[in-house]
Short mmCIF file of C-alpha atoms in Angstrom, two decimals:
data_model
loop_
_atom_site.label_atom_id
_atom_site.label_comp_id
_atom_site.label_asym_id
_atom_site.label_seq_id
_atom_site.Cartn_x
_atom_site.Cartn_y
_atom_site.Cartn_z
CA UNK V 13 39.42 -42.54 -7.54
CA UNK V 14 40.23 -45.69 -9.54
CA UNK V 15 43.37 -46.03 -11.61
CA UNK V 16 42.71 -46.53 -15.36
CA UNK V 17 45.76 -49.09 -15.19
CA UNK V 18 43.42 -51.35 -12.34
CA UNK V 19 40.15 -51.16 -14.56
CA UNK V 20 42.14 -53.59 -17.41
CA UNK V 21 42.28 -55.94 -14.17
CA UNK V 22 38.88 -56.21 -13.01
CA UNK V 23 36.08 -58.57 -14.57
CA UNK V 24 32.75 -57.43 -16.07
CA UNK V 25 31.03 -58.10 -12.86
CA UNK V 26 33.71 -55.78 -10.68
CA UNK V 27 32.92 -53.27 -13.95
CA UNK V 28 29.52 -52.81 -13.71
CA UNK V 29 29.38 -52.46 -10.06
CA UNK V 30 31.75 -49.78 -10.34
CA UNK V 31 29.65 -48.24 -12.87
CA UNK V 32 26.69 -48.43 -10.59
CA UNK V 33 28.75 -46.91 -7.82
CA UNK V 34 29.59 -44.15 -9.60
CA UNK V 35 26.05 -43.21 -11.22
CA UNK V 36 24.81 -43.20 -7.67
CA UNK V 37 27.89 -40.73 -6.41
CA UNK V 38 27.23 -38.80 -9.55
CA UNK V 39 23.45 -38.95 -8.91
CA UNK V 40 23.82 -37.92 -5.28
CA UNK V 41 26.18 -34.94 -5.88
CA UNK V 42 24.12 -33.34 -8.90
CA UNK V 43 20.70 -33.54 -6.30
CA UNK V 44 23.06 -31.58 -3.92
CA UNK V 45 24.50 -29.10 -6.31
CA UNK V 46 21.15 -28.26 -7.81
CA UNK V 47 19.74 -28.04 -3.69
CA UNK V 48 22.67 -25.82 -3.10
CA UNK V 49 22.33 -24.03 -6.26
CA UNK V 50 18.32 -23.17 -5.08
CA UNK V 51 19.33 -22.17 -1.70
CA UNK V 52 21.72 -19.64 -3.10
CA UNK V 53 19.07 -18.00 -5.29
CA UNK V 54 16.48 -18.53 -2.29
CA UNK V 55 19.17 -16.57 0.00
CA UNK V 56 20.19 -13.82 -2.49
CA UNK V 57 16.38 -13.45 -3.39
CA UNK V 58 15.51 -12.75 0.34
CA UNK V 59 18.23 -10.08 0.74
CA UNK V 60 18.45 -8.35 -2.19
CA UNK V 61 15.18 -9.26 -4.40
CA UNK V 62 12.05 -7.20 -3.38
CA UNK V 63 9.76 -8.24 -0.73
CA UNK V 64 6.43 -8.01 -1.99
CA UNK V 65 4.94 -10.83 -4.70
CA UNK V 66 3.42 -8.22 -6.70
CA UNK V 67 3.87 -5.19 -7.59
CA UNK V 68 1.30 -2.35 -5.58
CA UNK V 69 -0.01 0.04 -8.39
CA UNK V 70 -0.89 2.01 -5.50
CA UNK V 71 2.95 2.45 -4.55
CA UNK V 72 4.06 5.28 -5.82
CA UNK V 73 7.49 6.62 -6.96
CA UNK V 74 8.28 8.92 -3.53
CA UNK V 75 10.15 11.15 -6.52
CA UNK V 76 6.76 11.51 -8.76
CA UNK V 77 5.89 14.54 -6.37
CA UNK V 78 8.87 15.81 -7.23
CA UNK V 79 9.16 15.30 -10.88
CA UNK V 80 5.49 16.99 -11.24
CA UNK V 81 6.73 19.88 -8.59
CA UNK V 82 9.55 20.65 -10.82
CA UNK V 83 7.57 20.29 -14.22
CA UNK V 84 4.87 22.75 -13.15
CA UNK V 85 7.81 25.26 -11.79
CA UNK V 86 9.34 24.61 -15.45
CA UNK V 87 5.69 25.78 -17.08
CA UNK V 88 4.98 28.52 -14.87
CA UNK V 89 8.31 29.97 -15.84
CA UNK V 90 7.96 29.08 -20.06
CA UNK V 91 4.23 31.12 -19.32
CA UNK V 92 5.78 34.10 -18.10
CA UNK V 93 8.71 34.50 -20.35
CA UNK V 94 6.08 33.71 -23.17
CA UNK V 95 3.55 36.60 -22.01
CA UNK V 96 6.79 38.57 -21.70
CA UNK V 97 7.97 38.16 -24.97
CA UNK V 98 4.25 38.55 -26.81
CA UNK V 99 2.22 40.53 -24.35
CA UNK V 100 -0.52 41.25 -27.19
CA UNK V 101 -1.06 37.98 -27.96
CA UNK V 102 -5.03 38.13 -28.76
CA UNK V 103 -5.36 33.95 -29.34
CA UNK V 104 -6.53 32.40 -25.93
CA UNK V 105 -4.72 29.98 -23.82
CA UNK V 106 -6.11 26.45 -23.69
CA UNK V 107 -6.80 25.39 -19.99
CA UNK V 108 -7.34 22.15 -19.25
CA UNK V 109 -10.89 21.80 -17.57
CA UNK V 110 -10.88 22.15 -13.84
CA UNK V 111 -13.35 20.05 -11.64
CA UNK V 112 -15.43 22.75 -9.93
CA UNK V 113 -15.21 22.64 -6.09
CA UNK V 114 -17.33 20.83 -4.05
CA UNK V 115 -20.53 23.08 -3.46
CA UNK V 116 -20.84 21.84 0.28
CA UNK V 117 -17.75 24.12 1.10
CA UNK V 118 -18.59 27.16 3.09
CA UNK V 119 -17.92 30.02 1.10
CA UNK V 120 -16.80 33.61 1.97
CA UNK V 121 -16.75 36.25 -0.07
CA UNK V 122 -14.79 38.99 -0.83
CA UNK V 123 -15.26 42.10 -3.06
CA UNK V 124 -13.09 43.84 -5.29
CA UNK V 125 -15.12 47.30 -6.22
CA UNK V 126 -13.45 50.33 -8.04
CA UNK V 127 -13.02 53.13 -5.31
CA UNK V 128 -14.97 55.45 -7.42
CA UNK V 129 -18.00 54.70 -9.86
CA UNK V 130 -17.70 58.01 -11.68
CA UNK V 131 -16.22 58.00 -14.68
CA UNK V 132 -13.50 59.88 -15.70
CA UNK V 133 -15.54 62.04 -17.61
CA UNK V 134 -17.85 62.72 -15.32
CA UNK V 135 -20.99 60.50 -15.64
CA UNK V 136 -22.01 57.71 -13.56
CA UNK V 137 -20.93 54.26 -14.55
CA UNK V 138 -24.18 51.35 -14.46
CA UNK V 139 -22.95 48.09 -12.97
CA UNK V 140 -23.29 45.59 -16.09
CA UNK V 141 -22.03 42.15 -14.61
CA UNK V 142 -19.61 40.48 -12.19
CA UNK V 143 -16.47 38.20 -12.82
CA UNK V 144 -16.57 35.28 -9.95
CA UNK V 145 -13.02 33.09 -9.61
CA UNK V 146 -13.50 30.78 -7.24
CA UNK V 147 -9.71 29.63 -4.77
CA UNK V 148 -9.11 26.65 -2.46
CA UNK V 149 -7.87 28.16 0.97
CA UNK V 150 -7.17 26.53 3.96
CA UNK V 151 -6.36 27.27 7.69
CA UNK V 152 -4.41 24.88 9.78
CA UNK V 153 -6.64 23.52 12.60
CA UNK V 154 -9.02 25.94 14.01
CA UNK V 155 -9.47 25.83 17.72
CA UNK V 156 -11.97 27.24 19.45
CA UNK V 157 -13.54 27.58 23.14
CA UNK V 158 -16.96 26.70 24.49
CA UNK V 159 -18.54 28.79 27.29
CA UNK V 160 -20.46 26.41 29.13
CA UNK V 161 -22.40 28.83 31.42
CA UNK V 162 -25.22 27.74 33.58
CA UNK V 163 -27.63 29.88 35.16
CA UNK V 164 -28.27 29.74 38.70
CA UNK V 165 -31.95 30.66 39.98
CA UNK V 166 -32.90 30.93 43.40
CA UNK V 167 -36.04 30.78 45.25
CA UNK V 168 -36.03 32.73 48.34
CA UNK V 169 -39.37 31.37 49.58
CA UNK V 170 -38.06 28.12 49.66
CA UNK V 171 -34.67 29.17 49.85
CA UNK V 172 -33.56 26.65 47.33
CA UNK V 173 -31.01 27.07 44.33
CA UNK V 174 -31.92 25.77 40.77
CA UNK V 175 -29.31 24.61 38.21
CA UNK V 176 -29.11 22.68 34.57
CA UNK V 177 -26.75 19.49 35.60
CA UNK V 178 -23.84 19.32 33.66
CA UNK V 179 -23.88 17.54 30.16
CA UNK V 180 -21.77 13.96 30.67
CA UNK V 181 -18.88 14.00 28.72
CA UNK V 182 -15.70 11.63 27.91
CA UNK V 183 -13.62 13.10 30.46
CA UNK V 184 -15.43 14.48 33.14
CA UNK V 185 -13.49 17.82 34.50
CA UNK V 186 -11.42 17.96 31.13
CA UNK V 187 -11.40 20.51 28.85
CA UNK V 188 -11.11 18.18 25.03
CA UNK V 189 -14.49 18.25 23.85
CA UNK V 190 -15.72 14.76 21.70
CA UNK V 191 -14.71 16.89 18.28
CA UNK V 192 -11.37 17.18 19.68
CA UNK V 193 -10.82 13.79 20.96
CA UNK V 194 -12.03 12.55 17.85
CA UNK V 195 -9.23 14.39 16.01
CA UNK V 196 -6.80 13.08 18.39
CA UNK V 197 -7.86 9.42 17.53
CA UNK V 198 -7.88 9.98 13.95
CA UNK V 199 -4.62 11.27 13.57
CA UNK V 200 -2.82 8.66 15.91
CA UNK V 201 -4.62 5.56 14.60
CA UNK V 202 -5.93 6.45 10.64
CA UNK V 203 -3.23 8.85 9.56
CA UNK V 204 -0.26 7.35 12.31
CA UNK V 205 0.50 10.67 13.46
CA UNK V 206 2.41 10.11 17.19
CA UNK V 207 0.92 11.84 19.83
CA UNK V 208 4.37 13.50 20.38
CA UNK V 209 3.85 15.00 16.64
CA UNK V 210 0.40 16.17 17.59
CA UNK V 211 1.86 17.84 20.54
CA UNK V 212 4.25 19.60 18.15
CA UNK V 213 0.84 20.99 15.92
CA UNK V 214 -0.71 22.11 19.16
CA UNK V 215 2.11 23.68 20.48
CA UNK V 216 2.33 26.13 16.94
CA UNK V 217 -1.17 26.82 17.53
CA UNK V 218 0.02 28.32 21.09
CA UNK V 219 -1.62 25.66 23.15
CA UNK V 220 0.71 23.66 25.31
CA UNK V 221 -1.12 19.87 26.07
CA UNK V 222 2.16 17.58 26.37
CA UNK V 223 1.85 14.37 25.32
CA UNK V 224 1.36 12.69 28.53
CA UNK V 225 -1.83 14.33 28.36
CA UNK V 226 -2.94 13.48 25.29
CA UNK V 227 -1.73 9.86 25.84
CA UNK V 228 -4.28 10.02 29.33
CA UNK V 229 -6.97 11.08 26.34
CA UNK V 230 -6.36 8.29 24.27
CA UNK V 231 -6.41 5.53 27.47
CA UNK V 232 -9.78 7.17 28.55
CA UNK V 233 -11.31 7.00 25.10
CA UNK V 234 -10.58 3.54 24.55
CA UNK V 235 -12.45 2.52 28.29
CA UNK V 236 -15.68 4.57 27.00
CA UNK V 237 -15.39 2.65 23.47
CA UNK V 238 -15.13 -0.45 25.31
CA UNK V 239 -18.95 -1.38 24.93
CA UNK V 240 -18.94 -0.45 21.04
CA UNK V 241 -15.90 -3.07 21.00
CA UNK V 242 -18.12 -5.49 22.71
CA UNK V 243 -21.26 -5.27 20.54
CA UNK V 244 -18.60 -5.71 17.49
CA UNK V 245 -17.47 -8.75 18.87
CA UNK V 246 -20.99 -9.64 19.37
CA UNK V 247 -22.03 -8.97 16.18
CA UNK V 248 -18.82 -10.70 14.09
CA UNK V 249 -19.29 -13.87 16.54
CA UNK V 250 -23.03 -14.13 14.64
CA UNK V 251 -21.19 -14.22 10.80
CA UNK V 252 -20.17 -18.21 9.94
CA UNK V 253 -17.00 -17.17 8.09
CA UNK V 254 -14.45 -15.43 10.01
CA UNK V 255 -10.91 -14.48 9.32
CA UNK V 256 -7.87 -14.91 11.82
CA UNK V 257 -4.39 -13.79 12.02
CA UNK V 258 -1.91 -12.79 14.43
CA UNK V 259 0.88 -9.69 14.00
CA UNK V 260 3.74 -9.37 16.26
CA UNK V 261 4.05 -5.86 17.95
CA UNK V 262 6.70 -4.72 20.63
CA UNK V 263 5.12 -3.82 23.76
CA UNK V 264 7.44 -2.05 26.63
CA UNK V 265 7.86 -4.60 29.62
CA UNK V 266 7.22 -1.87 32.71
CA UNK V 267 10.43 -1.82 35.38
CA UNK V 268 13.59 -3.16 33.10
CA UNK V 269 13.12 -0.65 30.01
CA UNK V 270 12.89 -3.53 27.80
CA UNK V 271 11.01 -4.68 25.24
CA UNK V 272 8.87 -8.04 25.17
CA UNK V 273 7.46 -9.26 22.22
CA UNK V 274 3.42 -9.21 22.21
CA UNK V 275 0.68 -10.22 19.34
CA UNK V 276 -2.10 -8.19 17.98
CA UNK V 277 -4.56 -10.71 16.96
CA UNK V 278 -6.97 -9.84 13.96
CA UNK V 279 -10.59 -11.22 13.95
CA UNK V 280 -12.81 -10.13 10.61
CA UNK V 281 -16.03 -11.30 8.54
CA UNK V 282 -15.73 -12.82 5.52
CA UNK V 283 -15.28 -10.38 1.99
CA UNK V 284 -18.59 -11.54 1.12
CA UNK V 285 -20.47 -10.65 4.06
CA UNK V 286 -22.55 -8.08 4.10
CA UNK V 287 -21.13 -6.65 7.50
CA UNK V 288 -17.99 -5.84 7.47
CA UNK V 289 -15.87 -5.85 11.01
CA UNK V 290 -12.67 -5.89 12.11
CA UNK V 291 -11.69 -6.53 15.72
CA UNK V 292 -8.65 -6.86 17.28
CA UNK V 293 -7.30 -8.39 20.79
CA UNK V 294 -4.14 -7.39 22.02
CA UNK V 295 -2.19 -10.55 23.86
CA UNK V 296 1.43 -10.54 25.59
CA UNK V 297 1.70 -13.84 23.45
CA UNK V 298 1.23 -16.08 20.89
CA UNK V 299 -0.37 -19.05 22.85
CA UNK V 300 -3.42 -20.30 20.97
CA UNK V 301 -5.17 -19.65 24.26
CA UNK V 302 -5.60 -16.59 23.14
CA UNK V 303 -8.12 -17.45 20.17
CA UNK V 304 -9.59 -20.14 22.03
CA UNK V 305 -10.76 -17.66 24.67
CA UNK V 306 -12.00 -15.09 21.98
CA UNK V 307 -14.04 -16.93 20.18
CA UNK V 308 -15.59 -18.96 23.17
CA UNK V 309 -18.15 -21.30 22.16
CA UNK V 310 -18.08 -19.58 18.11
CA UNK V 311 -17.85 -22.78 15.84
CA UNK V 312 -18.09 -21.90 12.30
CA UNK V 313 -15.47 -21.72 9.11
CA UNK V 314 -11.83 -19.50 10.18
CA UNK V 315 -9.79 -18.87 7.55
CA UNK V 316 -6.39 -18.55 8.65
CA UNK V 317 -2.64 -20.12 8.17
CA UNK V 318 -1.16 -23.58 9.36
CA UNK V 319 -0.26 -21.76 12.97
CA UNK V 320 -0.28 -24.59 15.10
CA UNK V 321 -2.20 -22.58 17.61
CA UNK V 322 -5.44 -22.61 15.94
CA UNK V 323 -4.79 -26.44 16.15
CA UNK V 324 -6.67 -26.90 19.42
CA UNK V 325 -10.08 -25.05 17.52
CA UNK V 326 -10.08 -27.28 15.01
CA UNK V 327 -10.01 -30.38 16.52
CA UNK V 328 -13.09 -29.04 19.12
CA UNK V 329 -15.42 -28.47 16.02
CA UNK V 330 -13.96 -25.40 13.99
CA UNK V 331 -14.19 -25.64 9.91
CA UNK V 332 -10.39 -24.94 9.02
CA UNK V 333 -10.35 -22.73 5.44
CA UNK V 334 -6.68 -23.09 4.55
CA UNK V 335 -5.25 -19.18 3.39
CA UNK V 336 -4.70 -19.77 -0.47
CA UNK V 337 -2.42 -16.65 -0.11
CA UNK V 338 0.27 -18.54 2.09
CA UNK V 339 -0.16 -21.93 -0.23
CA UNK V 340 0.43 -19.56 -3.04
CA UNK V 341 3.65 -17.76 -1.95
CA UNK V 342 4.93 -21.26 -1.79
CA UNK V 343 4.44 -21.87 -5.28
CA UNK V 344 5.53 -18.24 -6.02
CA UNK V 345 8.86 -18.96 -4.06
CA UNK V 346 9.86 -22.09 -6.37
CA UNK V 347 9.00 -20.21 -9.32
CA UNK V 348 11.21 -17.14 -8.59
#
């Protein structure tokens, strides 16, 4: 600080150095307030702002089921007290139109006939028409048991025995069939049901299979899809335009019980190709190795981000697309 009682002392020159001084202090501590002032709101943003850029209209409300459980409840009660109240009410209810049910449903039947078709005074009542109200039903996975029997035929001139081989199948002495390995699949990878919730289902359906077993299922599915893996690889390594990008995923290190970080790396054809493929090649790492060894000898446009370990593929011939969705959330972050 100078003392106002000096600055009477000191010359124009000493004055507008001083001046100068103090601009650049000035200068130099409003850059650094207004960088501090942007980290703040970068830092608060990150913890308490929501994640996502945009909002997902496909994110719904998790109390919407709710709400709509407890509205219907509210109108099934108003009907009743209403048909209570005036039960010969002649004017018809509107119903909203219902979407009839798919016709590829199977369809059973069942019959509601008066016990008697005699009239009460005495003649014989004539059928005249039907009423037909058609309800959803469903039963919780239906298992079932094939009987694979094969004949055995002998020929005692030749004292030989004839037999049908056995069919292959995925796991040969097991009892899944492919319609039940499928499910398995389904549920653990499209609708991320654990195998130890699937053991759970099967257990209420009175069939013990613990999930060790199921887990065996899943390894020995994934060595017989192996060669469809292969011809996908084959085929997206034929597209000019692919799409990389790597996802961390914690894999179990065997013998200390810890975890070890690992990568899931995503290869896919472009959105405006007309196949459209998706494989992916689990690594322990994140080494650009990795894609270098996947794509082999592939040399074509990869859209990805700024990882440095595509860096070695670009500079032996690879197109680099830069991802306009990471430039963007650059832009988005300064704005917010």
């Amino acid at each position: 600080m100078v003392e106002p009682q000096s600055l009477q002392n000191l010359s124009a020159e000493e004055l507008r150095e001083l001046t100068t001084r103090l601009m650049t202090q000035l200068r130099h501590q409003s850059a650094l307030l207004d960088k501090l002032t942007h980290e703040n709101a970068l830092l608060k943003r990150m913890k308490f702002a929501a994640q996502s850029e945009r909002f997902n209209p496909e994110q719904k409300s998790l109390l919407e089921d709710e709400i709509e459980a407890d509205l219907a409840a509210v109108a099934t009660e108003i009907d009743a007290l209403q048909e209570a109240q005036a039960p010969a009410k002649l004017e018809e209810k509107k119903v909203p139109k219902r979407a009839p049910l798919p016709a590829n449903l199977p369809r059973r039947e069942i019959r509601h006939e008066p016990a008697s078709t005699t009239c009460a005074c005495g003649c014989q009542m004539k059928r005249v028409g039907e009423d037909v109200a058609e309800k959803l039903d469903y039963v919780p996975g239906v298992f079932t048991v094939e009987r694979h029997i094969r004949g055995k035929w002998a020929c005692a001139k030749c004292e030989t025995i004839h037999q049908v081989p056995v069919d292959p199948h995925v796991i040969d002495k097991g009892i899944p069939t492919t319609g039940l390995l499928a499910q398995v699949l389904v549920a653990k990878y499209a609708d991320h049901l654990p195998l130890y919730r699937q053991e759970a289902i099967l257990g209420r359906a009175g069939l013990a299979i613990p999930r060790s077993t199921l887990a065996q299922w899943v390894g020995s599915c994934g060595v017989q899809l192996q060669p469809l893996v292969d011809a996908m690889k084959a085929e997206l390594l034929q597209h000019r335009v692919l799409h990389a990008d790597e996802t961390p995923v914690a894999m179990l290190k065997p013998g200390n019980g810890k975890t070890h970080r690992a990568y899931l790396w995503a290869y896919a054809t472009g959105a405006f190709e007309a196949t459209r493929a998706v494989v992916y090649d689990f690594c322990e790492s994140r080494s650009g190795e990795h894609a270098r060894r996947f794509l082999g000898d592939w040399r074509g446009s990869l859209t990805c981000d700024d990882f440095s370990g595509y860096k070695a593929l670009i500079a032996s011939g690879v197109t680099e697309v830069g991802c306009l969705a990471h430039a963007r959330r650059k832009f988005f972050d300064l704005h917010a």
